PDB file of C-alpha atoms in Angstrom:
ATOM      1  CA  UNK A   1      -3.276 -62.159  71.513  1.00 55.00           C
ATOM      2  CA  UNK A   2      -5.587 -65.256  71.588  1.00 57.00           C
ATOM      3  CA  UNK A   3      -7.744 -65.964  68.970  1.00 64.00           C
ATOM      4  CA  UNK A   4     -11.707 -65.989  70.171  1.00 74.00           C
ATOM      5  CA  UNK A   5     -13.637 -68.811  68.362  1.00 79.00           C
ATOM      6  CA  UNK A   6     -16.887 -68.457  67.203  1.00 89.00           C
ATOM      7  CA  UNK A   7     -19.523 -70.003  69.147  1.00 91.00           C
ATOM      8  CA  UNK A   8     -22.164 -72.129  67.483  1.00 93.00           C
ATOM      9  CA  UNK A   9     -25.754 -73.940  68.040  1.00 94.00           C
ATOM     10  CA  UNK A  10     -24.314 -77.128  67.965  1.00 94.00           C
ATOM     11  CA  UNK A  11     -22.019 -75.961  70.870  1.00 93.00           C
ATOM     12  CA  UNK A  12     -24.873 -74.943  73.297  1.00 93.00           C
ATOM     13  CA  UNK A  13     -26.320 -78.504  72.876  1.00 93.00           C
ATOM     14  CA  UNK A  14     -23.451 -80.885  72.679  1.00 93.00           C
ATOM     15  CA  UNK A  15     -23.784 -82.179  76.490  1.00 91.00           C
ATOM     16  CA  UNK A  16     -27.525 -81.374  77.247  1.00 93.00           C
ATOM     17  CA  UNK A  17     -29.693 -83.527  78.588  1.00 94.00           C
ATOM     18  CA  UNK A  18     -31.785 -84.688  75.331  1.00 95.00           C
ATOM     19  CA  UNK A  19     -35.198 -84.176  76.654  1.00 96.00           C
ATOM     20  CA  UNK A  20     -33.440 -80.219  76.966  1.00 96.00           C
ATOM     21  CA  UNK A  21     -32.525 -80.614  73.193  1.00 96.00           C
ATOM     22  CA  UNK A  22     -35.636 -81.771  71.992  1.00 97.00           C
ATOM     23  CA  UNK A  23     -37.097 -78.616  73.783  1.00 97.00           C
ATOM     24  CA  UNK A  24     -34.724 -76.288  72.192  1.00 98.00           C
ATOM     25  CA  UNK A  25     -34.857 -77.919  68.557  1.00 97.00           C
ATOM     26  CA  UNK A  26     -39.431 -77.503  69.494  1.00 98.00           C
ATOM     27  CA  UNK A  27     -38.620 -73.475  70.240  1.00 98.00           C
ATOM     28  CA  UNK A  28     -36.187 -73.390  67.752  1.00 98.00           C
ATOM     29  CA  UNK A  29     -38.804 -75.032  64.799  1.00 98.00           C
ATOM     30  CA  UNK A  30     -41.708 -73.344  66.582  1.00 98.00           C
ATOM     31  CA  UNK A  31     -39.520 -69.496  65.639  1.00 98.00           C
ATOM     32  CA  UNK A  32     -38.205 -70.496  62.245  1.00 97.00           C
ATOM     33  CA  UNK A  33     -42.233 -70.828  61.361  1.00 98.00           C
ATOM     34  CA  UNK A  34     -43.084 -67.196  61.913  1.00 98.00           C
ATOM     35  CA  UNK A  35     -41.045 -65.974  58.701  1.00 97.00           C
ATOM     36  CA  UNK A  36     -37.442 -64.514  58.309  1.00 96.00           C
ATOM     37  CA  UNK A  37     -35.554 -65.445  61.311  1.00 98.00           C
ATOM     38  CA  UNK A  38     -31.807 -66.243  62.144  1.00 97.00           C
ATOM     39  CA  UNK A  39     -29.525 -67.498  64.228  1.00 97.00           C
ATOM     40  CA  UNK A  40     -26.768 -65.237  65.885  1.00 96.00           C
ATOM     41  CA  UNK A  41     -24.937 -67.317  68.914  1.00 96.00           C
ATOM     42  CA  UNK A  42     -22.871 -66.223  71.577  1.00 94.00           C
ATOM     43  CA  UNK A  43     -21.257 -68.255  74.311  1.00 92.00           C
ATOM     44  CA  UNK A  44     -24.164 -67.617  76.586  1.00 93.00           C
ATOM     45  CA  UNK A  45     -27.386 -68.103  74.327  1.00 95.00           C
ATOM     46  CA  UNK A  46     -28.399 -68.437  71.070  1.00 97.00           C
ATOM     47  CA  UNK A  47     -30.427 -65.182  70.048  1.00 98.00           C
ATOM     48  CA  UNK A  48     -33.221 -65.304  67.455  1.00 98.00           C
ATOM     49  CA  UNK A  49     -33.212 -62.547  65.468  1.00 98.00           C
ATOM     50  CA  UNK A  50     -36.216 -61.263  62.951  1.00 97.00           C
ATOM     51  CA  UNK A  51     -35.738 -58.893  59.916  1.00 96.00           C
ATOM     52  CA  UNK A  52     -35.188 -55.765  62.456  1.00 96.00           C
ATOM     53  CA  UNK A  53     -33.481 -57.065  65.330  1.00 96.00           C
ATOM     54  CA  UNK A  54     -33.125 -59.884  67.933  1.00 97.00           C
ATOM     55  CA  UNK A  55     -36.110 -60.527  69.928  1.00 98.00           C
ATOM     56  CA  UNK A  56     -35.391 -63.952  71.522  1.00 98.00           C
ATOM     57  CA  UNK A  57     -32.723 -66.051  72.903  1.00 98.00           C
ATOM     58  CA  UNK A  58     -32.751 -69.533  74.350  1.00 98.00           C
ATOM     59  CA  UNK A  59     -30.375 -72.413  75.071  1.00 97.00           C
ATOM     60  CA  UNK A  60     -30.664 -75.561  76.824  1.00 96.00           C
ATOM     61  CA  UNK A  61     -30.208 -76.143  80.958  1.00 95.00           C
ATOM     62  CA  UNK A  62     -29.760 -79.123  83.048  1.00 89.00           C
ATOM     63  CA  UNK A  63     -33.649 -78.753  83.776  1.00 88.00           C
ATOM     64  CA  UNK A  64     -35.211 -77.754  80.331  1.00 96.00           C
ATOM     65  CA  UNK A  65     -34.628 -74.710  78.125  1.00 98.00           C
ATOM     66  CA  UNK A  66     -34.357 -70.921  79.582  1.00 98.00           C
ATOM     67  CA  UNK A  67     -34.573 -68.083  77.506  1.00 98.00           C
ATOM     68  CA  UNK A  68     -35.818 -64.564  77.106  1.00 98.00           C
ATOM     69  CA  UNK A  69     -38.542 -62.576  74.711  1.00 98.00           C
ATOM     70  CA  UNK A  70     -38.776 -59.401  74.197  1.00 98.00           C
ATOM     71  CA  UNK A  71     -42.482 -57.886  74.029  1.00 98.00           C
ATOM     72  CA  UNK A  72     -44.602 -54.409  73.514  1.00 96.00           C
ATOM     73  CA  UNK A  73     -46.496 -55.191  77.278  1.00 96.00           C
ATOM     74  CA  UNK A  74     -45.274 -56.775  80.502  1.00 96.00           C
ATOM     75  CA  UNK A  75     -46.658 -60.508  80.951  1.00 97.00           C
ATOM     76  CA  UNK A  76     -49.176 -60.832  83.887  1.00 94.00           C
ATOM     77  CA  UNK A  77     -47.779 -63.629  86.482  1.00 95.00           C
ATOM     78  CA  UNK A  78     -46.970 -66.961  85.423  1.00 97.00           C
ATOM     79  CA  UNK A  79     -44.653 -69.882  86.500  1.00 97.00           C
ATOM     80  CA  UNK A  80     -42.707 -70.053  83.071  1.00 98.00           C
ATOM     81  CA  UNK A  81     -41.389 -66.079  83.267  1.00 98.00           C
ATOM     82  CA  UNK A  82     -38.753 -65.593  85.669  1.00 98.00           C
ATOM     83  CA  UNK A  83     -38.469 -62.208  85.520  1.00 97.00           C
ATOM     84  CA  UNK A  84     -39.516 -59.583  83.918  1.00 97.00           C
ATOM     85  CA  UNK A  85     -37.445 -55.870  83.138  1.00 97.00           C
ATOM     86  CA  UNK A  86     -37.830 -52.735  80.976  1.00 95.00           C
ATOM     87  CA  UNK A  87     -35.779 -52.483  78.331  1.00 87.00           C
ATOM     88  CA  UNK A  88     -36.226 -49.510  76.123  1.00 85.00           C
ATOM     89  CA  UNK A  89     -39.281 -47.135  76.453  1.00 84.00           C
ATOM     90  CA  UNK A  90     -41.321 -49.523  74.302  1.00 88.00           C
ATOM     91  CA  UNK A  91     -39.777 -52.663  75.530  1.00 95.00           C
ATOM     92  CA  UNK A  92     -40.121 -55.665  78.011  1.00 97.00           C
ATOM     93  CA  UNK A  93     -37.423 -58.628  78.516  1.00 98.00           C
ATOM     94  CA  UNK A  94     -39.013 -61.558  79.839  1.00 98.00           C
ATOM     95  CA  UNK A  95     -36.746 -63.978  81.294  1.00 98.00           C
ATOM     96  CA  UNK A  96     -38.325 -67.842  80.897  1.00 98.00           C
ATOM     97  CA  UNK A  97     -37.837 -71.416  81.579  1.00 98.00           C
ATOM     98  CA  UNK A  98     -39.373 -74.146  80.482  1.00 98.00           C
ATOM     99  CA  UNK A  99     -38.730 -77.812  82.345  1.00 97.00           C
ATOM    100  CA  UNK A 100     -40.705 -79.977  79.459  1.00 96.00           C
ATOM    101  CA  UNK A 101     -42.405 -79.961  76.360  1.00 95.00           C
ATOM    102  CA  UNK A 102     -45.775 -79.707  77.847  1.00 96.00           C
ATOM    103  CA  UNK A 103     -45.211 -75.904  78.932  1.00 97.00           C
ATOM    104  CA  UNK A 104     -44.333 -74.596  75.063  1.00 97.00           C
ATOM    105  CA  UNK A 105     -48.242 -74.689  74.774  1.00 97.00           C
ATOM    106  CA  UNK A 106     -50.384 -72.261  72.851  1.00 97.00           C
ATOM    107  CA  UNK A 107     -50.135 -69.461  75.088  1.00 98.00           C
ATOM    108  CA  UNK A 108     -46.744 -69.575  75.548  1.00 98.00           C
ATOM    109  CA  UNK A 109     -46.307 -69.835  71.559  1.00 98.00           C
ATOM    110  CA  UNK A 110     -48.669 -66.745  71.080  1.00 98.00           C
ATOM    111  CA  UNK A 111     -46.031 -65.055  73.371  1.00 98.00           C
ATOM    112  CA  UNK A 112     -42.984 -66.082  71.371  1.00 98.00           C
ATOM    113  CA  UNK A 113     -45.094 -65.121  68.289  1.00 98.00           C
ATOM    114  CA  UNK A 114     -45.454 -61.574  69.505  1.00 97.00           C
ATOM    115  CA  UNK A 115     -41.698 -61.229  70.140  1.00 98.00           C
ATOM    116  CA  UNK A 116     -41.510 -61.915  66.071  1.00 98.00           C
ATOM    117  CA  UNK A 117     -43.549 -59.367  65.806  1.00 97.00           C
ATOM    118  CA  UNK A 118     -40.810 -56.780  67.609  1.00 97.00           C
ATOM    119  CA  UNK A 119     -37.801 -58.507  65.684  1.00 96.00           C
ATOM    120  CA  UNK A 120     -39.695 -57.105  62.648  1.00 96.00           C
ATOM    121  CA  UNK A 121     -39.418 -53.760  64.519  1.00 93.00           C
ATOM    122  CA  UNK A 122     -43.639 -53.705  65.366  1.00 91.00           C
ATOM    123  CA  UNK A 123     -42.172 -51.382  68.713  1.00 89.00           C
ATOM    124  CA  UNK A 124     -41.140 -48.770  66.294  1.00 85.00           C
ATOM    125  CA  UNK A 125     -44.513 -48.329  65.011  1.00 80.00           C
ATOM    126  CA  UNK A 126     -46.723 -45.790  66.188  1.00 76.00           C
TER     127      UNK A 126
END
């Protein structure tokens, strides 16, 4: 049986492209400022997770950072979200990129702000 390792941050940015770190290390700082969050990585993405659950994941590409949120309301049309999917009854995934610092502006920060707002389980309130 082979041993699986455990995956970490520093492992989903060893090899990026540093403008895609800096990006990633601006989300990442951006998150942490909301309150309680932490860090649980995988080998595809490094999910954010509030005091309830996960509500975020991101890791860097070779054009920027791409990621996901998860909200309470589907996102009206814009270039950043990729995609957009129900989840659970209450529940959106929004699939994002961002190609450079000067996207992760306020809007987009309100968005990732709401997301902490489902890791600390707002989508089980009535």
């Amino acid at each position: 049986m082979t041993e699986q390792r455990e995956w970490t941050v520093a492992d989903h940015l060893r090899g990026a492209e540093p403008e895609a770190v800096r990006l990633w290390h601006r989300i990442d700082e951006l998150i942490r400022s909301f309150g309680a969050v932490t860090h649980a990585v995988s080998q595809t993405t490094v999910t954010f997770r509030g005091p309830r659950r996960g509500f975020a994941g991101a890791r860097p590409v070779r054009q920027g950072v791409r990621g996901y949120f998860d909200l309470m309301r589907e996102l009206p049309p814009d270039p950043r979200i990729l995609g957009v999917a129900p989840y659970e009854p209450r529940l959106f995934v929004h699939q994002f990129r961002l190609a450079d610092e000067g996207q992760l502006d306020e809007t987009f920060a309100s968005w990732l702000r709401e997301a902490y707002d489902v890791g600390c389980g707002a989508h089980l309130r009535p």
